[in-house]
Coordinates of C-alpha atoms in Angstrom, one line a residue:
M158 CA 96.5 12.2 36.8
T159 CA 93.3 12.1 38.9
V160 CA 92.6 15.7 38.1
L161 CA 93.4 15.8 34.3
V162 CA 90.3 15.5 32.1
E163 CA 92.0 13.9 29.1
R164 CA 94.9 11.5 29.8
L165 CA 97.2 11.4 26.8
S166 CA 100.5 9.5 26.4
L167 CA 102.4 12.7 27.3
D168 CA 100.4 13.0 30.5
W169 CA 101.3 9.5 31.5
A170 CA 105.0 10.2 30.7
L171 CA 104.9 13.4 32.7
A172 CA 103.1 11.7 35.6
T173 CA 105.9 9.0 35.6
L174 CA 108.5 11.8 35.7
A175 CA 106.8 13.6 38.5
M176 CA 106.4 10.5 40.6
S177 CA 110.1 9.6 40.0
F178 CA 111.1 13.0 41.2
W179 CA 108.9 12.8 44.2
F180 CA 110.4 9.4 45.3
T181 CA 113.9 10.7 44.6
A182 CA 113.3 13.8 46.8
L183 CA 111.5 11.9 49.6
L184 CA 114.1 9.2 49.8
R185 CA 116.8 11.8 50.1
D186 CA 115.0 13.5 53.0
R187 CA 116.7 12.8 56.4
A188 CA 113.4 12.6 58.2
V189 CA 112.1 10.0 55.8
Q190 CA 115.4 8.1 56.0
S191 CA 115.3 8.0 59.8
V192 CA 111.9 6.2 59.5
L193 CA 112.9 3.8 56.8
T194 CA 116.2 2.8 58.4
R195 CA 114.2 1.0 61.1
W196 CA 113.6 -1.7 58.4
I197 CA 116.0 -1.0 55.6
A198 CA 119.7 -0.2 55.6
L199 CA 120.7 3.3 54.6
A200 CA 122.8 2.0 51.7
D201 CA 119.7 0.2 50.3
I202 CA 117.7 3.5 50.6
R203 CA 120.4 5.2 48.6
L204 CA 120.1 2.5 45.9
A205 CA 116.3 3.0 45.8
T206 CA 116.8 6.7 45.5
H207 CA 119.1 6.2 42.5
A208 CA 116.7 3.7 41.0
A209 CA 113.9 6.4 41.2
A210 CA 116.3 8.9 39.5
L211 CA 116.9 6.3 36.7
C212 CA 113.1 6.0 36.3
A213 CA 113.0 9.7 35.8
A214 CA 115.6 9.4 33.1
G215 CA 113.5 6.8 31.3
A216 CA 110.5 9.1 31.6
L217 CA 112.6 11.9 30.1
V218 CA 113.4 9.7 27.1
W219 CA 109.7 9.0 26.7
I220 CA 108.8 12.7 26.9
G221 CA 111.6 13.6 24.5
L222 CA 110.4 11.2 21.9
L223 CA 106.7 12.3 22.3
W224 CA 107.6 16.0 22.2
H225 CA 110.0 15.8 19.3
A226 CA 107.9 13.5 17.0
R227 CA 104.5 14.9 18.2
R228 CA 103.0 11.4 17.7
P229 CA 102.5 8.4 20.0
V230 CA 105.6 6.3 20.8
R231 CA 105.4 2.6 19.8
D232 CA 104.7 0.2 22.7
S233 CA 107.9 -1.8 21.8
T234 CA 109.9 1.4 22.2
I235 CA 108.4 2.1 25.6
V236 CA 109.1 -1.5 26.7
L237 CA 112.7 -1.1 25.5
I238 CA 113.1 2.1 27.6
W239 CA 112.0 0.4 30.8
V240 CA 114.0 -2.7 30.1
G241 CA 117.0 -0.4 29.8
V242 CA 116.1 1.3 33.1
A243 CA 115.9 -2.1 34.8
V244 CA 119.3 -3.2 33.5
L245 CA 120.8 0.0 34.8
V246 CA 119.3 -0.5 38.2
L247 CA 120.6 -4.0 38.3
A248 CA 124.0 -2.7 37.4
L249 CA 123.9 -0.2 40.2
A250 CA 122.9 -3.0 42.6
W251 CA 125.9 -5.1 41.5
I252 CA 128.4 -2.3 41.6
S253 CA 127.3 -1.1 45.1
A254 CA 127.0 -4.6 46.6
P255 CA 130.2 -4.3 48.8
A256 CA 129.0 -0.8 50.0
R257 CA 125.5 -2.1 50.8
A258 CA 127.0 -5.1 52.6
A259 CA 129.0 -2.7 54.8
D260 CA 126.1 -0.2 55.0
I261 CA 128.3 2.6 53.7
A262 CA 128.1 5.0 50.7
V263 CA 129.7 3.9 47.4
E264 CA 131.9 7.0 47.6
E265 CA 133.6 5.5 50.7
L266 CA 134.8 2.6 48.6
S267 CA 138.2 2.6 46.9
G268 CA 139.0 1.5 43.4
W269 CA 136.9 1.7 40.3
R270 CA 133.4 1.4 41.8
P271 CA 132.7 5.0 42.8
G272 CA 133.5 6.3 39.3
V273 CA 131.6 3.6 37.5
Y274 CA 128.7 3.8 39.9
L275 CA 128.2 7.6 39.7
M276 CA 128.6 7.6 35.9
T277 CA 126.1 4.8 35.5
Y278 CA 123.7 6.7 37.8
S279 CA 124.2 10.2 36.3
L280 CA 125.0 9.7 32.6
P281 CA 121.5 8.4 31.6
T282 CA 119.8 11.5 32.9
A283 CA 122.3 13.8 31.1
L284 CA 121.8 11.9 27.8
A285 CA 118.0 11.6 28.2
E286 CA 117.7 15.4 28.5
L287 CA 119.4 16.0 25.1
L288 CA 116.3 15.3 23.0
P289 CA 114.0 17.6 25.0
L290 CA 116.8 20.2 24.9
V291 CA 116.9 20.1 21.1
T292 CA 113.1 20.6 20.9
A293 CA 113.2 23.4 23.4
V294 CA 116.0 25.2 21.6
S295 CA 114.0 24.9 18.4
L296 CA 111.0 26.5 20.0
V297 CA 113.1 29.4 21.3
W298 CA 114.7 29.8 17.9
H299 CA 111.3 30.1 16.3
W300 CA 109.9 32.3 19.0
R301 CA 108.0 34.5 16.5
Q302 CA 105.6 31.6 15.9
S303 CA 104.5 31.4 19.5
L304 CA 105.9 33.5 22.3
A305 CA 104.2 31.5 25.0
R306 CA 105.9 28.3 23.7
A307 CA 109.2 30.0 23.5
V308 CA 108.9 31.1 27.2
F309 CA 107.9 27.6 28.2
A310 CA 110.9 26.2 26.3
G311 CA 113.2 28.8 28.0
V312 CA 112.1 27.5 31.4
I313 CA 112.8 23.9 30.2
I314 CA 116.3 24.9 29.0
A315 CA 117.1 26.5 32.3
C316 CA 116.0 23.4 34.2
I317 CA 118.0 21.1 31.9
A318 CA 121.1 23.4 32.3
V319 CA 121.0 23.0 36.1
S320 CA 120.4 19.3 35.8
Q321 CA 123.3 18.9 33.4
L322 CA 125.6 20.8 35.8
D323 CA 124.4 18.4 38.6
A324 CA 125.0 15.3 36.5
W325 CA 128.4 16.1 35.1
T326 CA 129.8 17.4 38.4
R327 CA 128.6 14.1 40.0
I328 CA 130.4 12.1 37.4
L329 CA 133.5 14.2 37.8
T330 CA 133.4 13.7 41.6
G331 CA 133.1 9.9 41.2
W332 CA 136.1 9.6 38.9
M333 CA 138.2 11.9 41.2
I334 CA 137.4 9.6 44.1
T335 CA 138.4 6.6 41.9
A336 CA 141.7 8.4 41.1
G337 CA 142.4 8.8 44.8
Q338 CA 141.9 12.6 44.7
D339 CA 139.0 12.6 47.1
E340 CA 140.7 15.4 49.0
L341 CA 140.0 17.6 46.0
T342 CA 136.3 16.9 46.0
I343 CA 133.8 18.9 48.0
D344 CA 130.7 17.8 50.0
R345 CA 128.0 18.0 47.4
A346 CA 125.1 17.3 49.8
G347 CA 124.1 20.9 50.1
T348 CA 124.5 21.6 46.4
N349 CA 122.6 18.4 45.6
D350 CA 119.4 19.8 47.2
L351 CA 119.7 23.1 45.3
L352 CA 120.6 21.5 41.9
F353 CA 117.9 18.9 42.1
L354 CA 115.0 20.4 44.0
A355 CA 115.1 23.9 42.4
P356 CA 114.4 22.7 38.8
V357 CA 112.0 20.1 40.1
A358 CA 110.0 22.7 41.9
L359 CA 110.0 24.9 38.7
L360 CA 108.8 22.0 36.6
M361 CA 106.0 21.3 39.0
L362 CA 104.9 24.9 38.7
L363 CA 104.6 24.4 35.0
A364 CA 101.9 21.8 35.6
L365 CA 99.6 24.2 37.5
P366 CA 97.9 25.7 34.4
S367 CA 96.9 22.2 33.1
I368 CA 95.6 21.3 36.6
A369 CA 93.6 24.6 36.9
T370 CA 92.1 24.1 33.4
S371 CA 91.1 20.5 34.2
L372 CA 89.6 21.5 37.5
A373 CA 87.5 24.2 35.7
I374 CA 86.3 21.7 33.2
R375 CA 85.4 19.1 35.9
L376 CA 83.5 21.9 37.9
R377 CA 81.8 23.1 34.6
R378 CA 83.3 26.5 35.1
D379 CA 85.2 26.7 31.9
P380 CA 83.9 28.9 29.0
A381 CA 83.0 25.9 26.8
S382 CA 80.9 24.3 29.6
R383 CA 79.1 27.5 30.3
N384 CA 78.3 27.9 26.6
I385 CA 77.0 24.4 26.4
A386 CA 74.6 25.1 29.2
I387 CA 73.3 28.1 27.2
L388 CA 73.1 26.3 23.9
E389 CA 71.6 23.0 25.2
P390 CA 67.8 24.0 25.3
M391 CA 67.8 25.4 21.8
W392 CA 70.1 22.6 20.5
A393 CA 67.8 19.9 22.0
D394 CA 64.7 21.4 20.4
M395 CA 66.4 21.6 17.1
M396 CA 67.7 18.0 17.2
D397 CA 64.3 16.7 18.2
A398 CA 62.7 18.6 15.2
R399 CA 65.5 17.9 12.7
P400 CA 67.3 14.7 13.9
E401 CA 68.9 14.4 10.5
M402 CA 71.1 17.4 11.4
R403 CA 72.9 15.4 14.1
L404 CA 76.5 14.6 13.6
H405 CA 76.6 10.9 14.4
V406 CA 79.9 10.8 16.4
K407 CA 80.4 7.6 18.3
A408 CA 82.8 9.2 20.9
R409 CA 81.2 8.7 24.4
K410 CA 83.3 11.3 26.1
T411 CA 84.8 14.5 24.6
L412 CA 86.2 17.7 25.9
P413 CA 83.7 20.6 26.4
Q414 CA 85.4 22.5 23.7
V415 CA 84.8 19.7 21.2
T416 CA 81.2 19.3 22.3
E417 CA 80.5 23.0 22.1
H418 CA 82.0 23.1 18.6
R419 CA 79.9 20.2 17.5
M420 CA 76.7 21.7 18.9
L421 CA 77.4 25.0 17.1
I422 CA 77.9 23.1 13.9
E423 CA 74.6 21.2 14.3
I424 CA 72.8 24.5 15.2
E425 CA 74.3 26.3 12.2
D426 CA 73.2 23.4 9.9
T427 CA 69.7 23.6 11.3
M428 CA 69.6 27.3 10.8
I429 CA 70.8 26.9 7.2
S430 CA 68.0 24.4 6.6
A431 CA 65.6 27.0 7.9
A432 CA 66.9 29.7 5.5
P433 CA 63.5 30.4 4.0
Y434 CA 62.2 31.6 7.3
L435 CA 65.4 33.6 8.1
A436 CA 66.0 35.3 4.8
G437 CA 63.3 37.9 5.4
L438 CA 64.7 39.2 8.7
D439 CA 66.6 42.4 9.1
P440 CA 70.4 42.1 8.5
R441 CA 70.8 42.7 12.2
P442 CA 67.7 41.1 13.7
D443 CA 66.7 41.0 17.3
P444 CA 67.3 37.6 18.9
S445 CA 63.6 37.4 19.8
Q446 CA 62.7 37.7 16.1
V447 CA 65.1 35.0 15.2
C448 CA 63.6 32.7 17.8
Q449 CA 60.1 33.2 16.4
A450 CA 61.3 32.5 12.9
L451 CA 63.2 29.4 13.9
R452 CA 60.3 28.0 15.9
A453 CA 58.1 28.5 12.9
A454 CA 60.6 26.6 10.7
L455 CA 60.8 23.8 13.2
D456 CA 57.0 23.5 13.5
E457 CA 56.7 23.3 9.7
G458 CA 58.9 20.2 9.7
E459 CA 60.0 19.0 6.2
E460 CA 58.2 22.0 4.6
G461 CA 61.0 24.1 5.8
Y462 CA 63.0 22.8 2.8
R463 CA 60.5 24.1 0.2
D464 CA 62.7 26.9 -1.0
Q465 CA 66.0 25.4 -1.9
D466 CA 67.4 28.7 -3.3
A467 CA 67.1 30.7 -0.1
C468 CA 70.4 31.7 1.4
A469 CA 71.0 31.8 5.2
P470 CA 72.0 35.2 6.6
A471 CA 75.6 35.9 7.4
W472 CA 75.0 36.0 11.2
V473 CA 74.3 32.3 11.2
G474 CA 78.0 31.6 11.5
N475 CA 78.5 34.3 14.2
E476 CA 79.0 32.3 17.4
A477 CA 78.5 35.3 19.7
F478 CA 75.2 36.1 18.1
V479 CA 74.1 32.5 18.2
L480 CA 74.7 32.5 22.0
K481 CA 72.5 35.6 22.3
I482 CA 69.8 33.7 20.3
A483 CA 70.2 30.7 22.6
R484 CA 69.8 32.9 25.7
E485 CA 66.6 34.3 24.3
W486 CA 65.4 30.8 23.3
R487 CA 65.9 29.6 26.9
K488 CA 63.9 32.5 28.3
T489 CA 61.0 32.0 25.9
R490 CA 61.0 28.2 25.9
L491 CA 57.4 27.2 26.7
V492 CA 57.6 23.5 27.1
P493 CA 61.1 22.2 27.9
A494 CA 61.9 19.1 25.8
P495 CA 62.6 16.0 28.0
V496 CA 66.2 15.0 27.7
T497 CA 67.2 11.4 28.6
E498 CA 70.5 10.8 30.4
P499 CA 72.4 9.4 27.4
H500 CA 71.2 12.3 25.3
L501 CA 72.3 14.8 28.0
R502 CA 75.7 13.1 28.5
E503 CA 76.5 13.2 24.8
A504 CA 75.7 16.9 24.7
T505 CA 77.5 18.1 27.9
V506 CA 80.3 15.7 28.7

């Protein structure tokens, strides 16, 4: 979240999921447990681990709603999700009270508590994954529309499949213990690490492209930021000469791609207003010729509008050629126009 450039609702939901996974994994680590047991009983650490897992289930519901509807989730719905998580955590605390008093695992108790506890702990995650699963299956089914999305959805389906196996075998184990058939159960400690950490690691890897993209934007190394740096001198001169061509957008911060697109629109509009000076150029003019014609149009001011019937050349909308013109403009710019800090921020943020 500290790296991402634009923090959307889905980003917050994913960050909540990631942090819940991290807490669940850390609290299950024996080295961490050996440190925490100096102050907290091991049974209480287990309860905190399961509470973190339930937070992950709540985040999965949040993500599933956002991904399926592709629109923000109401605040009341988000509050309802976390109230549900809190109720489940309190239920776990009540069910495990005898085990925590004796500082033993719930599975060591007899009676109904192991089955109810493990079902209360595991079933929310299994149910929360159903909505993302439906969306992922739909993306795979329509793989012709976007192969990249289909591959991403395939990874999600694999992670959910492993998680479902983990949840339902845990529920089965709990009820077998309750039924007095604990001799038929196996030690799931080793499989827990595999069934939990493997999909978590895979999900973490899926976040790397977004992190790399955000880092590139923050370091101004993404293509849009580089293009903004090329366009800025010509754009600034044009906006000083023709301020009426500015798109008065009140957004204080935008992504570089949005800023680049806006600058290109404003440059294109300015070139169209200078059509009388550009119409006489060759169909494939040299960028230096275009710069001379544009400077003449900007120096003339309002007189550049004198021929309303003149049509702008087709290359005005060619972004690659406009970038070539901007590079030439920067090379031949005699007196750089002073740019104030707010002006620069609006252009390059």
